[in-house]
Short mmCIF file of C-alpha atoms in Angstrom, two decimals:
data_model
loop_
_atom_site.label_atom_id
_atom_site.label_comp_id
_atom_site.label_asym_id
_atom_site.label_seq_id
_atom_site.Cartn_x
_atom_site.Cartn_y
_atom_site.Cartn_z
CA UNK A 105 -23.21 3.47 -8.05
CA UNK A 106 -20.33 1.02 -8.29
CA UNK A 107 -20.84 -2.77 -8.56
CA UNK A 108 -18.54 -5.87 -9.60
CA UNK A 109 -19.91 -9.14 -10.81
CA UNK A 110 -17.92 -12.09 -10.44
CA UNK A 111 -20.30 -14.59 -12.10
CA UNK A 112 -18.64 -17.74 -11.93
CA UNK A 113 -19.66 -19.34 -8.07
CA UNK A 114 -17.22 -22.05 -8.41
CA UNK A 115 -14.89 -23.57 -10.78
CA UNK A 116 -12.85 -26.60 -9.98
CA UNK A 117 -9.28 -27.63 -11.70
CA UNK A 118 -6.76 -30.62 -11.83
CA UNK A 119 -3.76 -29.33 -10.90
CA UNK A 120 -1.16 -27.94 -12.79
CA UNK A 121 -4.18 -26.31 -15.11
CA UNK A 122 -4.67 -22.52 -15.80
CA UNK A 123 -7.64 -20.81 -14.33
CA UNK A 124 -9.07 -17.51 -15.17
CA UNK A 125 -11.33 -15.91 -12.82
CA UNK A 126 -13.47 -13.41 -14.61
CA UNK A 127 -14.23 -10.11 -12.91
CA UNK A 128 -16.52 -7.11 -14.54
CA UNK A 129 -17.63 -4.58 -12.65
CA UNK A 130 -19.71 -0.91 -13.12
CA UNK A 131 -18.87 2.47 -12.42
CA UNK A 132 -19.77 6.28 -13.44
CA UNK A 133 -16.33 7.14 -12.43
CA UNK A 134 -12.98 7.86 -14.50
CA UNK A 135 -10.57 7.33 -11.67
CA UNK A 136 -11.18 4.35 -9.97
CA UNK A 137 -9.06 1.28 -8.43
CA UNK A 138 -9.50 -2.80 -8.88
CA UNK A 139 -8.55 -4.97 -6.37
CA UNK A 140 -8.02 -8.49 -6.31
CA UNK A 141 -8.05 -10.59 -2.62
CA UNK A 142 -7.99 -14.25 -1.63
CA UNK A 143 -9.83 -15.79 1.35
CA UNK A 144 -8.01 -18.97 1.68
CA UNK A 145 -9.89 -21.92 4.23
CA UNK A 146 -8.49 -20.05 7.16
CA UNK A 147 -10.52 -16.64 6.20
CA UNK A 148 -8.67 -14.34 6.55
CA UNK A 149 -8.23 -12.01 3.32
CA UNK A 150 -5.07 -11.72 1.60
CA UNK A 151 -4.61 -8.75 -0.51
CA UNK A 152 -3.37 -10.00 -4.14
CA UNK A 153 -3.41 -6.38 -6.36
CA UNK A 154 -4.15 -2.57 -7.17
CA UNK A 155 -5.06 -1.37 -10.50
CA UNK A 156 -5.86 1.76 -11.17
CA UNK A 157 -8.06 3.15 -13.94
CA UNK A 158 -5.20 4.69 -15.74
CA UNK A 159 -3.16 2.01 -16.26
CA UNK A 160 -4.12 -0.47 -18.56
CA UNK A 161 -0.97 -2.52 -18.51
CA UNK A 162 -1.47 -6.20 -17.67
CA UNK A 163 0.39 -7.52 -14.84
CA UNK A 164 2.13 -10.70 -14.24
CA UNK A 165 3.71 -11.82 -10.88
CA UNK A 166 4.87 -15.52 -10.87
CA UNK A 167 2.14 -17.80 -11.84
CA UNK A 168 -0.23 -14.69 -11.42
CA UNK A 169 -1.48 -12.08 -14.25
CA UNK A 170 -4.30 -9.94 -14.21
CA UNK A 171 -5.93 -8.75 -17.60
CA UNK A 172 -7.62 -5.26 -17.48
CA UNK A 173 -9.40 -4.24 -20.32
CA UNK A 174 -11.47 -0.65 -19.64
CA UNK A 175 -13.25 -1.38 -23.02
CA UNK A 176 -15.05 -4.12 -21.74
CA UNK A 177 -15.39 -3.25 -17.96
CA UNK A 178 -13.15 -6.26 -17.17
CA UNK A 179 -9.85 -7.37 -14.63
CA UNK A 180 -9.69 -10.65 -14.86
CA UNK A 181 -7.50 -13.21 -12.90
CA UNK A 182 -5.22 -15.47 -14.38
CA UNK A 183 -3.49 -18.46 -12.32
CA UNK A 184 -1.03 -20.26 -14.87
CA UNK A 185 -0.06 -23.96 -13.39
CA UNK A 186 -2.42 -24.01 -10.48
CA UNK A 187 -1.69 -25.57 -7.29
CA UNK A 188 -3.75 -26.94 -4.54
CA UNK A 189 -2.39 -23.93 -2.66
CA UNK A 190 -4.69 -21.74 -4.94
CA UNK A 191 -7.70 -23.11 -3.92
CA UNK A 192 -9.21 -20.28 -1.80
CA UNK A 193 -12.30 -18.20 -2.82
CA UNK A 194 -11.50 -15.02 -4.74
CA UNK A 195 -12.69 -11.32 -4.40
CA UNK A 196 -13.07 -8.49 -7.25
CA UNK A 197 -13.20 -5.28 -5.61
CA UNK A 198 -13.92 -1.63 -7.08
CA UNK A 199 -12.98 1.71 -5.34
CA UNK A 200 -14.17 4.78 -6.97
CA UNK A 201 -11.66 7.68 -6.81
CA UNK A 202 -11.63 10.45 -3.77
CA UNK A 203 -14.54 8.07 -2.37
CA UNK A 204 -12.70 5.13 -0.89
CA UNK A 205 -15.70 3.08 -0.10
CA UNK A 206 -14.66 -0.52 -1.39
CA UNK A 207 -17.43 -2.91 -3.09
CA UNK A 208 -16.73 -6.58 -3.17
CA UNK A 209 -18.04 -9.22 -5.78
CA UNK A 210 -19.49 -12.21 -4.35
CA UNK A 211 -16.56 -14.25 -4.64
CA UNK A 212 -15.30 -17.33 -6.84
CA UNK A 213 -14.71 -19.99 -4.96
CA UNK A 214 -11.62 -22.28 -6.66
CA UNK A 215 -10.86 -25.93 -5.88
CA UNK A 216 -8.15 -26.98 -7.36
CA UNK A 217 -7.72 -31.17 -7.32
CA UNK A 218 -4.71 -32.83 -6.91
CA UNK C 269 -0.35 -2.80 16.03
CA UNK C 270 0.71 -4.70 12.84
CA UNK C 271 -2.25 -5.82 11.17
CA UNK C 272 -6.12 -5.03 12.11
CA UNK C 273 -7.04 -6.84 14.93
CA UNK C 274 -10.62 -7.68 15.97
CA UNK C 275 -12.23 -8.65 19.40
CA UNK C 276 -13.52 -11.31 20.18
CA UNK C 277 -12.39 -13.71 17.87
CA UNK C 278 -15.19 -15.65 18.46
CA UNK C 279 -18.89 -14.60 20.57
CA UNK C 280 -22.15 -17.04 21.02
CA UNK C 281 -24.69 -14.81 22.45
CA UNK C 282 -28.48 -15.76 23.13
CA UNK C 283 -31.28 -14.73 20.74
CA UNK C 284 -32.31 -10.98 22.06
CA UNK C 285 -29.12 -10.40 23.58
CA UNK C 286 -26.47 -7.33 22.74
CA UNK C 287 -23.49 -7.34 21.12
CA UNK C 288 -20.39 -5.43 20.87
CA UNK C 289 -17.91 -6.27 18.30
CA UNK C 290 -14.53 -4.13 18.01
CA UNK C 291 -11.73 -3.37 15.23
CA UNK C 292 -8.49 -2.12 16.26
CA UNK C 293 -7.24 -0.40 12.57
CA UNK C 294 -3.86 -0.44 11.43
CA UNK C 295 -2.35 2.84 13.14
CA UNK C 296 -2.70 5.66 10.34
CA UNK C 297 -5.42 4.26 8.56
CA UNK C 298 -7.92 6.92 8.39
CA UNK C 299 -10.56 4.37 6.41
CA UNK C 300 -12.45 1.54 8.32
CA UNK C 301 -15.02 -0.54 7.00
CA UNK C 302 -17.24 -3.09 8.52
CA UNK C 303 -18.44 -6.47 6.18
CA UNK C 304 -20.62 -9.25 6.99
CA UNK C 305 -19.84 -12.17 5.55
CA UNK C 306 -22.61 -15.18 5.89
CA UNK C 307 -21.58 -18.98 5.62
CA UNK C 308 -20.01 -19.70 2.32
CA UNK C 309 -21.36 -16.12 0.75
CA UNK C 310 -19.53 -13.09 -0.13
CA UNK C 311 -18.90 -10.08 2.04
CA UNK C 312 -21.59 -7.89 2.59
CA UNK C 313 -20.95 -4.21 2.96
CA UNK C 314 -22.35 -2.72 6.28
CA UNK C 315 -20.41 0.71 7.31
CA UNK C 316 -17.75 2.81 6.05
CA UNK C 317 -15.92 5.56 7.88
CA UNK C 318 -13.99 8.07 7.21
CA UNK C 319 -12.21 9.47 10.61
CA UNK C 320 -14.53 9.41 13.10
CA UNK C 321 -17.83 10.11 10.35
CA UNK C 322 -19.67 7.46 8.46
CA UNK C 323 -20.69 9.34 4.89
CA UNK C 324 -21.72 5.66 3.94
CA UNK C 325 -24.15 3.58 6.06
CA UNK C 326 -26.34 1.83 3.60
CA UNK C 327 -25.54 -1.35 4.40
CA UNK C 328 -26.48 -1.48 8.12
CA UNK C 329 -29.30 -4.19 7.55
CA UNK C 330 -31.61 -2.84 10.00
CA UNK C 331 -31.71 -0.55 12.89
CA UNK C 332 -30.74 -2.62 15.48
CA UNK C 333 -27.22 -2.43 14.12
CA UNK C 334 -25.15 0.63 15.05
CA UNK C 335 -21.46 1.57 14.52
CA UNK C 336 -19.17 4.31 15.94
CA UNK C 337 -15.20 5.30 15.44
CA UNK C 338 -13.67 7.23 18.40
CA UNK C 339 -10.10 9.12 17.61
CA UNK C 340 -10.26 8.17 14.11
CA UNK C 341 -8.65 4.95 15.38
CA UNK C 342 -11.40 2.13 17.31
CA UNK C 343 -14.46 1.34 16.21
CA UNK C 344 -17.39 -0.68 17.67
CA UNK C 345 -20.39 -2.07 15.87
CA UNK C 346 -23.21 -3.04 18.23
CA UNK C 347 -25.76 -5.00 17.34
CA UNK C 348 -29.02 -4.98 19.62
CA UNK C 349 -31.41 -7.50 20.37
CA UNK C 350 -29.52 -10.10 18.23
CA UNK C 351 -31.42 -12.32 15.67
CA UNK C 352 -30.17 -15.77 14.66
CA UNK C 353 -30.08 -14.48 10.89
CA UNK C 354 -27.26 -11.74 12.27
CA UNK C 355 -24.95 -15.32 12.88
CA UNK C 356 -21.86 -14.74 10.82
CA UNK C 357 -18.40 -13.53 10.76
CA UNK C 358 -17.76 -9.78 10.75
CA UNK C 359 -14.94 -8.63 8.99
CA UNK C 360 -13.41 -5.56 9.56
CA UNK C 361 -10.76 -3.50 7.58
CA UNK C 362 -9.25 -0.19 7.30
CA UNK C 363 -6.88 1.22 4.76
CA UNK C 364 -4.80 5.12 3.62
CA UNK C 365 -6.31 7.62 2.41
CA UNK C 366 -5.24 8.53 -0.89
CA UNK C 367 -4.37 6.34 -3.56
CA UNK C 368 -2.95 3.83 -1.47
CA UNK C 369 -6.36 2.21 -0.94
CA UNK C 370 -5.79 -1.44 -0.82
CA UNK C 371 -8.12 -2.69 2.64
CA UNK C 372 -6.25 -4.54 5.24
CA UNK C 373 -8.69 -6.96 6.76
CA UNK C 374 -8.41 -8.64 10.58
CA UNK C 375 -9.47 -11.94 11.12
CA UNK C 376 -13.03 -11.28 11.54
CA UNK C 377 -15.66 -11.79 14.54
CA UNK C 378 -17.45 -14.81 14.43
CA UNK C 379 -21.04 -14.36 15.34
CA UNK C 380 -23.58 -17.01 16.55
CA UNK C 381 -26.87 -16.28 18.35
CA UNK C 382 -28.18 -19.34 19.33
#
């Protein structure tokens, strides 16, 4: 059975502060996929990233990296110089391979102050 | 269409009542899932389909919730004899098949039996 934990509910930051939203999930699986998704106030999910289990490589896109670490079960988010734009609640999500069903953490909801 | 598109945006419905909520998937997208997502809570898986089958339907709540895919493209979920714990906003989202897995979500329904 697949499952992500997002533990952290909330976390608020001043602006212009890095954030790292911690993600860990579970699965029996070898080939699986990680997801990341925001759910700004208007609620409609925005897809963020794909990782797959093969590649390891960290990511960065602008003021966005992503930290995947099979060893410890881990993708964690990264937002470098955060902006009140950022503050939106954000979604782990696991995918196990040939399966496709999609399990969502419970969400981290960011505020970040200006 | 472009994106997933859901109907209605937005249904009040009395206690004991039916309702039918739909999802338009993005044309192609053999996947289609079906979340609930309570005030301020995560999303909650209810259905998955693949084509017009559901191999996953563990997270219909009860059985006065029902879903069904016609021509691998609409789907309905129908929820009978509505409860005011079933108030929330339903999110649906399909995605490929394949590798290409990332879920493209619609707006959502929202739900409130009064």
């Amino acid at each position: 059975a697949q499952k992500v934990t997002q533990a952290q509910t909330e976390i608020s930051v001043v602006e212009k502060e890095d954030v790292t939203l911690d993600c860990v999930y579970e699965t029996r699986d070898t080939t699986y996929y990680l997801f990341w998704y925001k759910q700004p106030p208007s609620g409609e999910l925005v897809f963020l990233i794909r990782r797959n289990s093969f590649d390891e490589q960290n990511e960065i896109s602008g003021r966005y990296s992503w930290n995947f670490q099979k060893s410890t079960s881990s993708f964690n988010f990264t937002i470098t110089a955060s902006q009140v734009v950022d503050s939106a609640v954000y979604f782990c999500a696991l995918s196990e391979g040939g399966y496709q069903k999609v399990t969502f953490g419970t969400g981290t909801k960011l505020q970040v102050i200006p | 269409g472009a994106g997933v598109s859901q109907s209605p945006s937005n249904k009040v419905t009395e206690k004991g009542k039916d309702v039918e909520l739909r999802c338009d998937p993005i044309s192609g997208h053999t996947a289609l899932y079906w979340y609930r997502q309570r005030l301020g809570q995560g999303l909650e898986f209810l259905i998955y389909f693949q084509g017009n089958s559901a191999p996953d339907k563990s997270g219909l709540p009860s059985d006065r919730f029902s879903a069904e895919r016609t021509g691998e493209s609409v789907s309905t979920l129908t929820i009978q004899r509505t409860q005011q714990e079933d108030s929330a906003v339903y999110l649906c989202a399909s995605s490929f098949s394949g590798e290409r897995t990332e879920a493209f979500f619609g707006q959502g329904t929202r739900l409130t039996v009064v």
